[in-house]
Short mmCIF file of C-alpha atoms in Angstrom, two decimals:
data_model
loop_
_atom_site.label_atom_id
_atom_site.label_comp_id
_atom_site.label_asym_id
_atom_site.label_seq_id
_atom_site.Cartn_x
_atom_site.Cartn_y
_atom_site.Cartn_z
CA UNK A 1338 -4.68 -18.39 17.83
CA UNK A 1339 -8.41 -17.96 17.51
CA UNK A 1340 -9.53 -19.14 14.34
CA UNK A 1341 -11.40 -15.58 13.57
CA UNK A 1342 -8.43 -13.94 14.28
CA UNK A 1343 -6.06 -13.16 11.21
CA UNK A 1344 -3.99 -10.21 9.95
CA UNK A 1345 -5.54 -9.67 6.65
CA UNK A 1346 -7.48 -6.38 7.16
CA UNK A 1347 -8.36 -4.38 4.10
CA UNK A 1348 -10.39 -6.09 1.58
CA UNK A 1349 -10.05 -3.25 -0.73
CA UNK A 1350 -8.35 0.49 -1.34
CA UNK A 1351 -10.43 2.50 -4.05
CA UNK A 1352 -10.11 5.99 -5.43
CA UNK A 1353 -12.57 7.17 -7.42
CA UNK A 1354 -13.76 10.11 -9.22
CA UNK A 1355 -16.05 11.71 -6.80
CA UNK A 1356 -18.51 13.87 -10.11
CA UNK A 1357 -18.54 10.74 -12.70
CA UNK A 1358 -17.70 7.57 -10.39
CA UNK A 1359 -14.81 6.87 -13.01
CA UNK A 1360 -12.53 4.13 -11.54
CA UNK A 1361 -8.59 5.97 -10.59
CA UNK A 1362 -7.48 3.56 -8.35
CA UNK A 1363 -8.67 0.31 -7.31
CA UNK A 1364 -6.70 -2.46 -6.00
CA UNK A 1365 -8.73 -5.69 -4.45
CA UNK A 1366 -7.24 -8.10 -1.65
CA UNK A 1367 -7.87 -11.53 -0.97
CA UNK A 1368 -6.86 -13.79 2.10
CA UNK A 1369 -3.80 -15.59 1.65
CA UNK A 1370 -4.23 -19.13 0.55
CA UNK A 1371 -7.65 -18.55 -0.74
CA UNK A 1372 -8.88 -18.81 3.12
CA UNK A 1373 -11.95 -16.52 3.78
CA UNK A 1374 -11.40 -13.77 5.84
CA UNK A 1375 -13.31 -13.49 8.83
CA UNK A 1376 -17.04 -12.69 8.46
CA UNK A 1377 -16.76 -12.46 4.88
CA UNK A 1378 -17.66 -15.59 3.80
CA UNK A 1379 -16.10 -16.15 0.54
CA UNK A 1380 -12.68 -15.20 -0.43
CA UNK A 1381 -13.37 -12.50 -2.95
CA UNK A 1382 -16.74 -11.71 -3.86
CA UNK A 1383 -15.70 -8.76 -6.19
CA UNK A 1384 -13.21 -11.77 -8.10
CA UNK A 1385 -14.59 -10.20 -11.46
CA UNK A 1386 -14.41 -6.83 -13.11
CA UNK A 1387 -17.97 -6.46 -13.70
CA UNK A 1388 -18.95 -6.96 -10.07
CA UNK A 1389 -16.20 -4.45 -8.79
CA UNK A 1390 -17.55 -1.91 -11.34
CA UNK A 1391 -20.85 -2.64 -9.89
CA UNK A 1392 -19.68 -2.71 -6.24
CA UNK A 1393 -18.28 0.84 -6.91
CA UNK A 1394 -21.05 2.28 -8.41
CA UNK A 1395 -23.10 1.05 -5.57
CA UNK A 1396 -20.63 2.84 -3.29
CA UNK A 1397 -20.35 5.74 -4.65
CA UNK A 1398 -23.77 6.60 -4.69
CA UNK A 1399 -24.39 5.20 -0.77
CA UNK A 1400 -22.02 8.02 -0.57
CA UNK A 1401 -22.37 10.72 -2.43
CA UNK A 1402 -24.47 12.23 -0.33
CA UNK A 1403 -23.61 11.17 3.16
CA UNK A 1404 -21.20 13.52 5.50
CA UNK A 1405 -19.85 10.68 7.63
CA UNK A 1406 -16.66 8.52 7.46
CA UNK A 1407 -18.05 5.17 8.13
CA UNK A 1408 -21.06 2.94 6.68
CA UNK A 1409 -21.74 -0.46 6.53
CA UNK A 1410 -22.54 -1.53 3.13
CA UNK A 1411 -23.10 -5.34 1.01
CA UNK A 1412 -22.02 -6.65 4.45
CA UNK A 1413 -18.53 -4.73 4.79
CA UNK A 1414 -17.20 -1.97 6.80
CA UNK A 1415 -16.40 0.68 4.36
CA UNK A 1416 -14.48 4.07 5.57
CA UNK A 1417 -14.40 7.05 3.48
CA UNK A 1418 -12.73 10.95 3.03
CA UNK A 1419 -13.59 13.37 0.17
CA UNK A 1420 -10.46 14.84 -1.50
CA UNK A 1421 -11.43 17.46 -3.76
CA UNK A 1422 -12.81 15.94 -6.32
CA UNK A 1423 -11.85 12.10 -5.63
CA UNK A 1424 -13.35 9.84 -2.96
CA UNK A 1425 -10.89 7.49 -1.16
CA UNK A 1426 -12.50 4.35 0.45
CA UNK A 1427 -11.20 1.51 2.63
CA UNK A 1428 -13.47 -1.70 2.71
CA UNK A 1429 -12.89 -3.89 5.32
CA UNK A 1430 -14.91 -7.09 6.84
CA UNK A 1431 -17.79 -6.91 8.51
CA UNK A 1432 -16.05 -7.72 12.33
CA UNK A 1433 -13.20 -5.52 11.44
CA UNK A 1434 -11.52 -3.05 13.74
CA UNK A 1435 -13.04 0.23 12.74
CA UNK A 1436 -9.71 2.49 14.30
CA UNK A 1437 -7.92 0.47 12.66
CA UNK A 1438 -9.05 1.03 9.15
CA UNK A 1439 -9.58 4.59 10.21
CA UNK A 1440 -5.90 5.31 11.00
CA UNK A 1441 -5.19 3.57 7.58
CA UNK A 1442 -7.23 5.95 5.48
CA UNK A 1443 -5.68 8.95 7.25
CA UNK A 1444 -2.14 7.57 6.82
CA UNK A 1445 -3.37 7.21 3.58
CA UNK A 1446 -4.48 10.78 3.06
CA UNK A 1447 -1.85 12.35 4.75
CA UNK A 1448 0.75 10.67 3.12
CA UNK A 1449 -0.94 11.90 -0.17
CA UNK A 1450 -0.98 15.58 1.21
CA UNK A 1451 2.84 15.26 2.18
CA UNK A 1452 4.08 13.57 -1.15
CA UNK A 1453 2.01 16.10 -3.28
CA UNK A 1454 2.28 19.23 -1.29
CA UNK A 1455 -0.45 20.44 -2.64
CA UNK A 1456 -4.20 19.47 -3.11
CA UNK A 1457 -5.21 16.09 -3.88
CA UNK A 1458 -7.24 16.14 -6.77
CA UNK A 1459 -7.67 13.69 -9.58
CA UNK A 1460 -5.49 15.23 -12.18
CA UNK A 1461 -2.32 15.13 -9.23
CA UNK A 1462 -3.06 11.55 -8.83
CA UNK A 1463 -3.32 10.67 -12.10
CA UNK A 1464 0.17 12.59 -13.09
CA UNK A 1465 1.87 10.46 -9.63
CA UNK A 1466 0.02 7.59 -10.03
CA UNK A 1467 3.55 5.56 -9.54
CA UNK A 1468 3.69 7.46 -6.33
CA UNK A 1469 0.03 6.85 -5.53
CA UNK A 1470 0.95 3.03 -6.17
CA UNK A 1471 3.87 3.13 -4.21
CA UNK A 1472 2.33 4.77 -0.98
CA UNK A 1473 -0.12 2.14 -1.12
CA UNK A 1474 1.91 -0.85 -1.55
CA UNK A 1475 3.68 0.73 1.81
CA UNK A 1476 0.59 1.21 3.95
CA UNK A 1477 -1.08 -2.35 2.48
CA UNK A 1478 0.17 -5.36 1.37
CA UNK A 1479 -2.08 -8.26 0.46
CA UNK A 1480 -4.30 -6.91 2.67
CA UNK A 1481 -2.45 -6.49 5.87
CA UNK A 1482 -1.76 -3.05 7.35
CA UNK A 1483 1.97 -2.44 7.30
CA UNK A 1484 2.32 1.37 8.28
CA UNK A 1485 0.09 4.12 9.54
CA UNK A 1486 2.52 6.99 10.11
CA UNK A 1487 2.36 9.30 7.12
CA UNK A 1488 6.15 10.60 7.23
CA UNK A 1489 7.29 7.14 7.04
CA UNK A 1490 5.31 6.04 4.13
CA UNK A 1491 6.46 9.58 2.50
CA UNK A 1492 10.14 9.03 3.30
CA UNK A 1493 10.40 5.51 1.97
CA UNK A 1494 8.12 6.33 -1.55
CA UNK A 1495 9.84 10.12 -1.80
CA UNK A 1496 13.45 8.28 -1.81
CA UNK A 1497 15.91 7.37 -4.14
CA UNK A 1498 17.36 4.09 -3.74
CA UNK A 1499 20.84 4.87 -2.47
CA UNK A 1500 23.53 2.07 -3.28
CA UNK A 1501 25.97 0.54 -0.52
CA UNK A 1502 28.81 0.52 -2.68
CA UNK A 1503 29.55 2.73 -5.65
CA UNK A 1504 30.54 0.97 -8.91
CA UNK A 1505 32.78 3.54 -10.08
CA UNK A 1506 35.57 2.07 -7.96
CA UNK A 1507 35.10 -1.70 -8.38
CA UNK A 1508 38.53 -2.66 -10.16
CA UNK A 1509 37.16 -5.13 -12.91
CA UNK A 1510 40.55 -5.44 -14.16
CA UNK A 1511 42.67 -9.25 -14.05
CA UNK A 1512 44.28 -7.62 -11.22
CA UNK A 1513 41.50 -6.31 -9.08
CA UNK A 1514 39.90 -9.80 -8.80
CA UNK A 1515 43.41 -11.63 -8.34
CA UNK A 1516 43.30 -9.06 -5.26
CA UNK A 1517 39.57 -9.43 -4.35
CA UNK A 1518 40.64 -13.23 -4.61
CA UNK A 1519 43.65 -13.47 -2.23
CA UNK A 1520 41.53 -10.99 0.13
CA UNK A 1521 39.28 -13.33 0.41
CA UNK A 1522 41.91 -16.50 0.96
CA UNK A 1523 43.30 -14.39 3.79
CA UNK A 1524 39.94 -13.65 5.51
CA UNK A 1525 38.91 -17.28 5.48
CA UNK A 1526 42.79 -18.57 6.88
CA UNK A 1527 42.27 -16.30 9.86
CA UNK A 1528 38.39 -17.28 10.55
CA UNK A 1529 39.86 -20.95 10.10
CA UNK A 1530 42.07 -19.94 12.67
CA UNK A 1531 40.59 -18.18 15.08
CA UNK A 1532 37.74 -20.85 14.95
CA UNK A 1533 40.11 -24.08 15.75
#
C-alpha cells in the first residue's frame, strides 16, 4: 500500500445555520491512531472548540455568497449544498477524491429528503436530530465513507430493531431450562458422534 493512500476521507460533516452561522451539527474526524491524514499535515487542526467555531465562521462566510459546490479553503477540499435555510458541508483533505466526497454529500442530502419527507430546514433537523445523528453515523464513521446510496442509509436509520427470538415464549420455568439443558446434551452426543 502506498503510504498516501488511506481510507479515512472526511475530515469533517457540518450543518450550520445558513442566516446566523449558528453551529446545528458538527462532528470532527481524526485519522485513526493519531496518524495524519494525507496532505493534511497534522492530525486535527480544529482539536479545540474555539478553532472549529472559528473554522466555521470562516466557512460560512467563503460561502455565503458563492453558487458553487466545491472550494478549496485553509488547505482542504470543502463541498457544499444549501438546504433551505441550513448549509451542509463536507471537508475533506487537500488530495482528496472530489466524486467521492460529492456522492457523500448527496447521499447525505437525499437521505435527509427521504427520512423527513418534507423540506430540510433547521427546525426539522433540530426536532430529528437523533435521526440526523444516525444517518450520519451510517454514511461516516471515523472518517471513512461507509454508504452512499440514500435508500439504504434511510432503511437502516427509519427501522426498528426487530428481535430474532421473541421473549414471550422463553420458558424460564425449572422445567424449561432442565429441557433447554438435555437439548443441548443431545445436540452435542450426536456432533460427538458424527465427528468420530
Amino acid at each position: 500500500m502506498s503510504p498516501g493512500m488511506t481510507l479515512f476521507s472526511v475530515q469533517a460533516i457540518l450543518i450550520l445555520g445558513a442566516e446566523d452561522g449558528s453551529r446545528i451539527f458538527a462532528k470532527y474526524f481524526s485519522p485513526a491512531h493519531g496518524a495524519p491524514a494525507a496532505g493534511s499535515g497534522s492530525s486535527n487542526p480544529y482539536a479545540d472548540t474555539k478553532s472549529q467555531k472559528a473554522f466555521e465562521k470562516g466557512l460560512l462566510d467563503k460561502t455565503a455568497k458563492q453558487t458553487g459546490d466545491i472550494i478549496l479553503y485553509d488547505n482542504r477540499i470543502v463541498l457544499y449544498k444549501m438546504e433551505s435555510d441550513v448549509m451542509i458541508y463536507i471537508v475533506g483533505s487537500l488530495d482528496e477524491n472530489e466524486i467521492l466526497l460529492y456522492n457523500t454529500i448527496i447521499a447525505l442530502r437525499d437521505s435527509l429528503h427521504l427520512l423527513f419527507k418534507q423540506s430540510v430546514d433547521k427546525r426539522t433537523i433540530i426536532e430529528n436530530y437523533d435521526l440526523v445523528s444516525l444517518a450520519i453515523d451510517e454514511i461516516v464513521d471515523d472518517g471513512i465513507i461507509l454508504e452512499t446510496d440514500p435508500t439504504i442509509i434511510m432503511q437502516r436509520v427509519s427501522r426498528a430493531p426487530t428481535q430474532d427470538v421473541q421473549l414471550g415464549r422463553i420458558d424460564l420455568s425449572e422445567q424449561g431450562v432442565n429441557n433447554l439443558a438435555q437439548l443441548g446434551r443431545s445436540k452435542l452426543a450426536d456432533w460427538l458422534r458424527q465427528g468420530l
